[in-house]
């Protein structure tokens, strides 16, 4: 305590790595709630292979029952002999179910599931490290792994045994069993999650009656992860299983599956630890789009809604996913989302973080995306031009500037007339934007005044109000003058004929109020 | 949607009799629409945050007929915008025309209560709860209750979760038929398919029980409580523990044994540590709710088990409750229960393997001495205190020291002083500055309890050593500590013991230490009085105005400003003024600034 190292004297904070190193020592935990007060010492049973075939079944059951005894692995000195006997027995059982045929008689099923449940189903312990960072920290490993591993191994061999009959097993491997299995996916031990993944996959494949239930429970786990706890260790593993489940969905997709995509998978992109499972998540999303291309528009709009605002690392991942989607997109779907999408891409290209900008600019190396851009150059060039032009002059990173020049060159080749037009109007456009911005600020100021006036003199016409009125109209006029042509079109189609009649009214109103102000 | 609104806005405009008034009050909604269209979320957020301004400008009628429908229709946006909207609408009653029209706010809030994002939904529910109080009983049945029903039977889990929070606010003020329906809906949600909904229901169970008639508590709530407490998900079961407190408070004593205790016993031995943790965490509340008899028979053994739990998390939560639990034991058997049942467990916890458990215990264990009295404390508790004072974890030692006052009242601190000293010295030199800071904060208290003699002999050097700590926060706290000591021991003591040492530091080669002298003078001048300040401190401060480090010089100016009021006008005019005037012409701009400030504050110009 009193011996303080020189480095600590200088810096009161211990380094994160040092604190980690201390933690690392006890990275083992076990969670088996030890209710058994006095342990009976195990005594070895004869080998199965030595027993006469008539007694084998009995001996098998006895061994299964023997393996239901649990041991405290946090205490590495007690029960050494019994631990060893159980380990050897489990090994023998693994061997027995994987090499022998005809050993899975009906009466063995409840014994097997009972042994497996007793050993693996437990409440996972509290994390040793409350701010566990799966990317940096070593996970806490399950202390009882020498036994638990063999139990998992045994269960897997049992499921994969050619004699395995789901019709008998479904009495024991039921919803309750699956629910407990799913809860174990939160284990911090990656070895355990890996076994669970394979086992759940087998169960999903063999038990048709449990499929909907499994999907629903995964759904619940994800929703809880997204909206309640923000913590679940097995998200990547569950997504991996889902990836192959989605692959097998029949067409047309059920509403349930679409809802899962939109209400679970897309919001999942907001999770703090996205980096840990993004690859699997993106795979699932792309699987959906390959199944049903009409989902492209809602998916991309969803991603744009949850686009990261402050985390550059996540932004790079989003861009990666967008590229994966664009790789499989249909040209008709592309047209539907090109505008909002390229508005976002133009922001990314201009991102001061060079990795974000670089990732976005790499889109122009993708032949298919390039062909989509070329087809729609009239729409895309005006959106992209401002950002590209600006950063070609302003970005701090020379690599980005070089990339931008290439992109500009490519775009120019696609439509040089439009490119020239945009170049010549660039300055005027920026100034108009600035002016608009100023006017907006003015407007809000006026509105504040209006609030004050309103509280002071109810329903009284003040000058502030009138001025604000003028400004507003100016603003509208400006909008009409310089807004993009398609904007106007949209409006007129929506409002219909009435626009034509009402627009002059506005002009009259403007002149009226202007005169009355003067 | 935007089009629809802007159309109606335009239509209004062209009305022949619309007049100037109409135009003006319509103008804000046009701004809002324009802003809500903006691509920049921040701008959309700004305009939503100024919604009340817009509503005020529109007047109540237009707010009801145009603004609210517009908001209800355009509800799709970023969650951040929706959150701001949900919050604003909770305060909108006056803006739509008072309680008479408050139900106009329900449609937009209903949509917000179905959003996925939890914070938005919770805020919408909060606002709905708020405005429910402003509904008349009739409106509550006509408008509010149907909304609750719709939410409760919604397809997606979000609306059902939101419904859970609304039952209790409308139940007391509706007719008995509607009450029956509400109970039925609540029952359904308690056995919902989705764990999220069951969790929401379980967390509102206690609140709902409070507004129910006692008969229904017994018939309805108990069965729901029992079911939730044995849910397959531990995240649901643990919420039932919370409800247990409210339910037990509502029931007459004679019913507790049959209706509540079986469930509570089961929770205390649940196979999930989360549930057991919850029981430990709520133990004092549970104890009060079930009364003394059940406490004696049931809770004492349960508490012993929790103190011995295999999960450290649970032990720590239980250890935290040791004092409160003992305090609330029935007086007739308190001492006996503590001595025979609780103390043995506590003794084991003192040498627990987990430091969080030990430090939780250390933060409350001293409180036991007042309950057990002098003799028991000396015989049984003192050895534990001493053991904890030697614990390897600084937090444990610190927690003991910070609660010394409880023991002081019972047995006096002298008993501990032999062990106390090494513990204090070690903490005073701990590598973590937060630990050092914590121990400094207890110095005045310790000094008071240990007396001036003991202090001078043992602790004074420590207090002076902190003045030259390498962390500023420690030096600052040490300065403040000196002031408190002087307040305790008097000016004379200061003059003899600390002032010479403080002033000696003015010649230290390290400018940070020289500045510490100034900070100490700032803190001490008032407590030491005019004479010491003028005769001993002032000359040192004035001399330091020639320091070669600018930071020291401008702190001289600041110090002079600080101690000026303690000095007499003669000293101010003849000694302070010339120095400040000189500093006001310093080459460093900061020195000049603070010198000028001092001159004007002390009115020396």
XYZ file of N, CA, C and O in Angstrom, chain A residues 79-203:
500
model
N -12.562 -32.273 -3.608
C -13.205 -33.302 -4.440
C -12.417 -33.675 -5.689
O -13.013 -33.994 -6.721
N -11.129 -33.609 -5.609
C -10.340 -33.873 -6.825
C -10.651 -35.242 -7.424
O -10.793 -35.389 -8.631
N -10.819 -36.215 -6.535
C -11.027 -37.578 -7.014
C -12.379 -37.691 -7.727
O -12.471 -38.208 -8.843
N -13.409 -37.165 -7.064
C -14.737 -37.242 -7.666
C -14.796 -36.476 -8.975
O -15.444 -36.890 -9.936
N -14.161 -35.317 -9.017
C -14.149 -34.519 -10.250
C -13.560 -35.336 -11.390
O -14.059 -35.312 -12.518
N -12.490 -36.043 -11.067
C -11.824 -36.834 -12.098
C -12.716 -37.987 -12.568
O -12.817 -38.272 -13.765
N -13.408 -38.599 -11.621
C -14.305 -39.700 -11.998
C -15.407 -39.199 -12.924
O -15.719 -39.799 -13.950
N -15.982 -38.024 -12.582
C -17.059 -37.485 -13.418
C -16.530 -37.155 -14.809
O -17.187 -37.420 -15.819
N -15.317 -36.603 -14.843
C -14.749 -36.234 -16.138
C -14.579 -37.478 -17.024
O -14.983 -37.502 -18.190
N -14.024 -38.519 -16.402
C -13.794 -39.751 -17.157
C -15.125 -40.353 -17.622
O -15.258 -40.817 -18.766
N -16.124 -40.309 -16.739
C -17.427 -40.860 -17.086
C -18.042 -40.096 -18.257
O -18.581 -40.685 -19.202
N -17.947 -38.759 -18.188
C -18.510 -37.942 -19.275
C -17.825 -38.281 -20.596
O -18.482 -38.424 -21.639
N -16.524 -38.414 -20.528
C -15.779 -38.788 -21.739
C -16.269 -40.105 -22.315
O -16.471 -40.245 -23.519
N -16.493 -41.024 -21.406
C -16.957 -42.334 -21.835
C -18.348 -42.237 -22.468
O -18.636 -42.876 -23.494
N -19.199 -41.399 -21.861
C -20.562 -41.227 -22.382
C -20.537 -40.619 -23.780
O -21.291 -41.020 -24.673
N -19.654 -39.613 -23.965
C -19.528 -38.981 -25.284
C -19.178 -40.055 -26.318
O -19.795 -40.147 -27.390
N -18.230 -40.851 -25.933
C -17.763 -41.901 -26.818
C -18.882 -42.904 -27.125
O -19.095 -43.311 -28.253
N -19.618 -43.221 -26.062
C -20.668 -44.234 -26.146
C -21.759 -43.827 -27.138
O -22.169 -44.615 -27.994
N -22.242 -42.558 -27.037
C -23.338 -42.155 -27.939
C -22.853 -41.845 -29.347
O -23.650 -41.845 -30.280
N -21.550 -41.556 -29.503
C -21.146 -41.213 -30.870
C -20.700 -42.438 -31.674
O -20.752 -42.412 -32.905
N -20.292 -43.515 -31.010
C -19.798 -44.652 -31.792
C -20.792 -45.805 -31.875
O -20.758 -46.574 -32.814
N -21.694 -45.911 -30.879
C -22.578 -47.073 -30.872
C -23.932 -46.784 -31.515
O -24.449 -45.683 -31.408
N -24.476 -47.784 -32.177
C -25.833 -47.661 -32.708
C -26.773 -48.359 -31.738
O -26.392 -49.255 -31.007
N -28.022 -47.906 -31.769
C -29.052 -48.577 -30.983
C -28.979 -48.355 -29.490
O -29.597 -49.086 -28.711
N -28.233 -47.346 -29.051
C -28.160 -47.108 -27.607
C -29.233 -46.131 -27.130
O -29.486 -46.016 -25.936
N -29.836 -45.407 -28.071
C -30.814 -44.402 -27.657
C -32.206 -45.014 -27.552
O -33.076 -44.779 -28.389
N -32.433 -45.800 -26.526
C -33.763 -46.350 -26.310
C -34.623 -45.275 -25.665
O -34.104 -44.295 -25.122
N -35.918 -45.483 -25.710
C -36.833 -44.436 -25.280
C -36.597 -44.003 -23.833
O -36.665 -42.815 -23.510
N -36.301 -44.959 -22.977
C -36.149 -44.624 -21.559
C -34.901 -43.784 -21.292
O -34.765 -43.175 -20.234
N -33.988 -43.740 -22.253
C -32.762 -42.963 -22.029
C -32.997 -41.466 -22.194
O -32.290 -40.652 -21.599
N -33.996 -41.104 -23.010
C -34.212 -39.681 -23.307
C -34.392 -38.807 -22.069
O -33.695 -37.791 -21.929
N -35.325 -39.181 -21.144
C -35.475 -38.285 -19.983
C -34.197 -38.219 -19.141
O -33.865 -37.145 -18.626
N -33.485 -39.339 -19.037
C -32.248 -39.337 -18.249
C -31.214 -38.404 -18.875
O -30.524 -37.660 -18.174
N -31.125 -38.474 -20.180
C -30.144 -37.632 -20.880
C -30.470 -36.159 -20.709
O -29.623 -35.351 -20.296
N -31.730 -35.798 -20.986
C -32.066 -34.371 -20.878
C -31.930 -33.901 -19.439
O -31.522 -32.769 -19.187
N -32.250 -34.775 -18.501
C -32.110 -34.387 -17.105
C -30.647 -34.098 -16.756
O -30.328 -33.088 -16.117
N -29.771 -34.980 -17.204
C -28.352 -34.789 -16.910
C -27.851 -33.486 -17.543
O -27.161 -32.690 -16.904
N -28.244 -33.254 -18.789
C -27.801 -32.042 -19.480
C -28.345 -30.808 -18.765
O -27.600 -29.866 -18.462
N -29.651 -30.806 -18.456
C -30.245 -29.638 -17.794
C -29.556 -29.350 -16.470
O -29.246 -28.206 -16.160
N -29.356 -30.394 -15.673
C -28.756 -30.181 -14.358
C -27.381 -29.535 -14.479
O -27.020 -28.676 -13.687
N -26.657 -29.945 -15.472
C -25.293 -29.424 -15.589
C -25.185 -28.050 -16.225
O -24.387 -27.234 -15.787
N -25.978 -27.813 -17.272
C -25.732 -26.546 -17.977
C -26.691 -25.431 -17.596
O -26.328 -24.267 -17.679
N -27.910 -25.758 -17.177
C -28.859 -24.686 -16.880
C -28.560 -24.090 -15.515
O -28.616 -24.765 -14.492
N -28.223 -22.823 -15.497
C -27.899 -22.138 -14.259
C -28.065 -20.653 -14.506
O -28.066 -20.210 -15.665
N -28.218 -19.896 -13.444
C -28.259 -18.445 -13.619
C -26.825 -17.985 -13.794
O -25.976 -18.288 -12.966
N -26.574 -17.271 -14.858
C -25.199 -16.828 -15.101
C -24.774 -15.851 -14.008
O -25.587 -15.083 -13.513
N -23.514 -15.906 -13.620
C -23.071 -15.055 -12.508
C -22.992 -13.592 -12.935
O -22.936 -13.298 -14.126
N -23.004 -12.678 -11.952
C -22.807 -11.274 -12.302
C -21.429 -11.110 -12.938
O -20.497 -11.820 -12.572
N -21.321 -10.217 -13.877
C -20.038 -10.040 -14.540
C -19.001 -9.539 -13.545
O -19.274 -8.654 -12.741
N -17.823 -10.142 -13.610
C -16.719 -9.733 -12.742
C -16.401 -8.263 -12.951
O -15.987 -7.557 -12.048
N -16.565 -7.864 -14.179
C -16.124 -6.550 -14.579
C -17.355 -5.802 -15.079
O -17.822 -6.050 -16.175
N -17.912 -4.916 -14.245
C -19.185 -4.297 -14.610
C -19.103 -3.510 -15.923
O -20.074 -3.472 -16.675
N -17.948 -2.887 -16.203
C -17.877 -2.210 -17.493
C -17.054 -3.037 -18.479
O -16.089 -2.569 -19.057
N -17.461 -4.290 -18.586
C -16.817 -5.241 -19.485
C -16.923 -4.744 -20.925
O -18.001 -4.452 -21.427
N -15.779 -4.618 -21.560
C -15.759 -4.192 -22.951
C -15.327 -5.390 -23.789
O -14.154 -5.745 -23.810
N -16.286 -6.037 -24.461
C -15.971 -7.290 -25.152
C -14.870 -7.135 -26.191
O -14.213 -8.110 -26.552
N -14.653 -5.910 -26.663
C -13.630 -5.733 -27.681
C -12.221 -5.717 -27.086
O -11.262 -6.074 -27.746
N -12.127 -5.262 -25.839
C -10.799 -5.110 -25.246
C -10.507 -6.093 -24.133
O -9.398 -6.566 -23.998
N -11.512 -6.368 -23.303
C -11.258 -7.169 -22.113
C -11.279 -8.659 -22.422
O -11.962 -9.104 -23.329
N -10.530 -9.370 -21.592
C -10.612 -10.830 -21.650
C -11.918 -11.236 -20.990
O -12.267 -10.716 -19.933
N -12.655 -12.155 -21.591
C -13.910 -12.560 -20.956
C -13.657 -13.407 -19.708
O -12.591 -14.020 -19.566
N -14.642 -13.403 -18.811
C -14.563 -14.286 -17.660
C -14.901 -15.690 -18.135
O -15.933 -15.908 -18.759
N -14.026 -16.613 -17.850
C -14.252 -17.974 -18.341
C -14.962 -18.812 -17.291
O -14.815 -18.577 -16.092
N -15.736 -19.749 -17.761
C -16.479 -20.626 -16.863
C -15.503 -21.588 -16.180
O -14.795 -22.351 -16.853
N -15.505 -21.542 -14.841
C -14.542 -22.367 -14.107
C -14.841 -23.857 -14.251
O -13.939 -24.691 -14.278
N -16.127 -24.165 -14.355
C -16.506 -25.582 -14.419
C -16.385 -26.149 -15.835
O -16.925 -27.219 -16.128
N -15.687 -25.451 -16.704
C -15.617 -25.846 -18.114
C -15.158 -27.294 -18.350
O -15.704 -27.973 -19.222
N -14.183 -27.798 -17.574
C -13.751 -29.183 -17.827
C -14.926 -30.167 -17.826
O -14.899 -31.148 -18.569
N -15.939 -29.913 -17.005
C -17.120 -30.773 -17.035
C -18.133 -30.292 -18.054
O -18.648 -31.067 -18.855
N -18.407 -28.974 -18.014
C -19.489 -28.448 -18.866
C -19.195 -28.706 -20.338
O -20.077 -29.066 -21.114
N -17.955 -28.574 -20.721
C -17.599 -28.808 -22.124
C -18.019 -30.217 -22.564
O -18.619 -30.409 -23.615
N -17.702 -31.196 -21.691
C -18.028 -32.580 -22.044
C -19.535 -32.811 -22.092
O -20.027 -33.587 -22.909
N -20.265 -32.090 -21.207
C -21.720 -32.224 -21.231
C -22.264 -31.700 -22.559
O -23.110 -32.328 -23.197
N -21.761 -30.529 -22.975
C -22.182 -29.979 -24.267
C -21.838 -30.938 -25.405
O -22.636 -31.196 -26.301
N -20.633 -31.429 -25.352
C -20.153 -32.357 -26.370
C -21.089 -33.563 -26.473
O -21.530 -33.973 -27.548
N -21.415 -34.093 -25.279
C -22.290 -35.261 -25.193
C -23.666 -34.950 -25.778
O -24.221 -35.709 -26.583
N -24.204 -33.783 -25.408
C -25.544 -33.412 -25.865
C -25.565 -33.278 -27.389
O -26.499 -33.729 -28.062
N -24.507 -32.690 -27.910
C -24.414 -32.511 -29.361
C -24.366 -33.860 -30.083
O -25.060 -34.081 -31.080
N -23.561 -34.773 -29.545
C -23.474 -36.111 -30.158
C -24.814 -36.824 -30.080
O -25.206 -37.558 -30.992
N -25.509 -36.604 -28.974
C -26.834 -37.189 -28.787
C -27.779 -36.696 -29.891
O -28.462 -37.474 -30.557
N -27.763 -35.351 -30.120
C -28.655 -34.779 -31.137
C -28.282 -35.260 -32.539
O -29.133 -35.377 -33.418
N -26.985 -35.505 -32.733
C -26.525 -35.861 -34.078
C -26.525 -37.371 -34.329
O -26.237 -37.824 -35.439
N -26.828 -38.127 -33.299
C -26.862 -39.582 -33.440
C -27.915 -39.975 -34.484
O -29.035 -39.467 -34.467
N -27.564 -40.875 -35.399
C -28.516 -41.266 -36.447
C -29.809 -41.872 -35.887
O -30.854 -41.783 -36.530
N -29.742 -42.440 -34.692
C -30.941 -43.034 -34.102
C -31.827 -42.013 -33.391
O -32.898 -42.352 -32.901
N -31.345 -40.777 -33.298
C -32.075 -39.757 -32.544
C -33.464 -39.536 -33.132
O -33.616 -39.343 -34.344
N -34.476 -39.599 -32.242
C -35.847 -39.443 -32.727
C -36.503 -38.214 -32.119
O -36.891 -38.225 -30.944
N -36.675 -37.156 -32.921
C -37.285 -35.930 -32.399
C -38.669 -36.180 -31.812
O -39.060 -35.521 -30.852
N -39.403 -37.171 -32.356
C -40.763 -37.388 -31.868
C -40.766 -37.828 -30.398
O -41.701 -37.526 -29.662
N -39.742 -38.526 -29.986
C -39.650 -38.889 -28.564
C -39.045 -37.723 -27.782
O -39.523 -37.344 -26.713
N -38.013 -37.139 -28.359
C -37.260 -36.111 -27.633
C -38.099 -34.880 -27.353
O -37.857 -34.172 -26.374
N -39.102 -34.613 -28.195
C -39.841 -33.353 -28.021
C -40.600 -33.308 -26.692
O -40.993 -32.247 -26.245
N -40.788 -34.473 -26.067
C -41.436 -34.480 -24.753
C -40.516 -33.848 -23.701
O -40.967 -33.325 -22.699
N -39.247 -33.922 -23.945
C -38.290 -33.415 -22.940
C -37.617 -32.126 -23.402
O -37.343 -31.233 -22.618
N -37.293 -32.090 -24.678
C -36.720 -30.850 -25.212
C -37.887 -29.998 -25.667
O -38.295 -30.034 -26.818
N -38.457 -29.271 -24.700
C -39.675 -28.518 -24.969
C -39.379 -27.020 -24.911
O -38.213 -26.611 -24.875
N -40.451 -26.223 -24.897
C -40.278 -24.766 -24.886
C -39.464 -24.299 -23.677
O -38.607 -23.439 -23.789
N -39.759 -24.886 -22.537
C -39.059 -24.479 -21.326
C -37.552 -24.755 -21.438
O -36.723 -23.941 -21.051
N -37.259 -25.915 -21.999
C -35.862 -26.308 -22.194
C -35.155 -25.300 -23.112
O -34.070 -24.795 -22.811
N -35.814 -24.999 -24.220
C -35.218 -24.087 -25.201
C -35.020 -22.699 -24.610
O -34.000 -22.043 -24.828
N -35.988 -22.273 -23.813
C -35.901 -20.937 -23.213
C -34.654 -20.829 -22.325
O -33.916 -19.847 -22.370
N -34.437 -21.876 -21.555
C -33.258 -21.861 -20.670
C -31.963 -21.917 -21.478
O -30.971 -21.303 -21.133
N -32.035 -22.672 -22.576
C -30.864 -22.766 -23.454
C -30.532 -21.388 -24.041
O -29.378 -20.975 -24.097
N -31.597 -20.668 -24.430
C -31.390 -19.344 -25.026
C -30.794 -18.367 -24.019
O -29.972 -17.527 -24.363
N -31.210 -18.496 -22.765
C -30.683 -17.584 -21.758
C -29.177 -17.753 -21.574
O -28.474 -16.814 -21.238
N -28.705 -18.979 -21.826
C -27.268 -19.234 -21.667
C -26.418 -18.504 -22.709
O -25.210 -18.343 -22.524
N -27.052 -18.062 -23.782
C -26.288 -17.331 -24.806
C -25.670 -16.053 -24.253
O -24.826 -15.441 -24.891
N -26.117 -15.644 -23.079
C -25.542 -14.444 -22.465
C -24.205 -14.763 -21.775
O -23.554 -13.878 -21.229
N -23.786 -16.012 -21.801
C -22.533 -16.399 -21.163
C -21.363 -15.583 -21.712
O -21.283 -15.311 -22.901
N -20.470 -15.218 -20.789
C -19.321 -14.424 -21.231
C -18.264 -15.306 -21.895
O -17.360 -14.817 -22.562
N -18.381 -16.616 -21.685
C -17.376 -17.551 -22.192
C -17.636 -17.889 -23.668
O -18.630 -18.539 -23.992
N -16.762 -17.453 -24.561
C -17.018 -17.675 -25.996
C -17.065 -19.162 -26.363
O -17.758 -19.537 -27.303
N -16.350 -20.014 -25.619
C -16.364 -21.448 -25.929
C -17.760 -22.005 -25.713
O -18.269 -22.807 -26.495
N -18.384 -21.526 -24.627
C -19.728 -22.009 -24.330
C -20.717 -21.540 -25.398
O -21.540 -22.317 -25.883
N -20.602 -20.262 -25.795
C -21.531 -19.728 -26.791
C -21.395 -20.462 -28.113
O -22.368 -20.676 -28.827
N -20.184 -20.891 -28.410
C -19.967 -21.599 -29.657
C -20.714 -22.940 -29.673
O -21.367 -23.294 -30.662
N -20.619 -23.665 -28.552
C -21.369 -24.924 -28.438
C -22.867 -24.670 -28.545
O -23.587 -25.379 -29.250
N -23.315 -23.636 -27.815
C -24.743 -23.338 -27.795
C -25.265 -23.066 -29.200
O -26.351 -23.482 -29.577
N -24.435 -22.363 -29.975
C -24.825 -22.008 -31.339
C -25.101 -23.272 -32.150
O -26.164 -23.413 -32.766
N -24.166 -24.202 -32.108
C -24.344 -25.432 -32.875
C -25.548 -26.222 -32.369
O -26.347 -26.737 -33.165
N -25.692 -26.274 -31.047
C -26.796 -27.049 -30.477
C -28.145 -26.453 -30.863
O -29.045 -27.161 -31.316
N -28.253 -25.119 -30.732
C -29.532 -24.490 -31.069
C -29.854 -24.711 -32.546
O -31.001 -24.961 -32.922
N -28.825 -24.634 -33.357
C -29.015 -24.846 -34.783
C -29.579 -26.250 -35.049
O -30.507 -26.434 -35.833
N -29.012 -27.244 -34.370
C -29.497 -28.624 -34.526
C -30.946 -28.730 -34.074
O -31.778 -29.341 -34.732
N -31.246 -28.130 -32.916
C -32.616 -28.219 -32.391
C -33.584 -27.555 -33.360
O -34.650 -28.094 -33.659
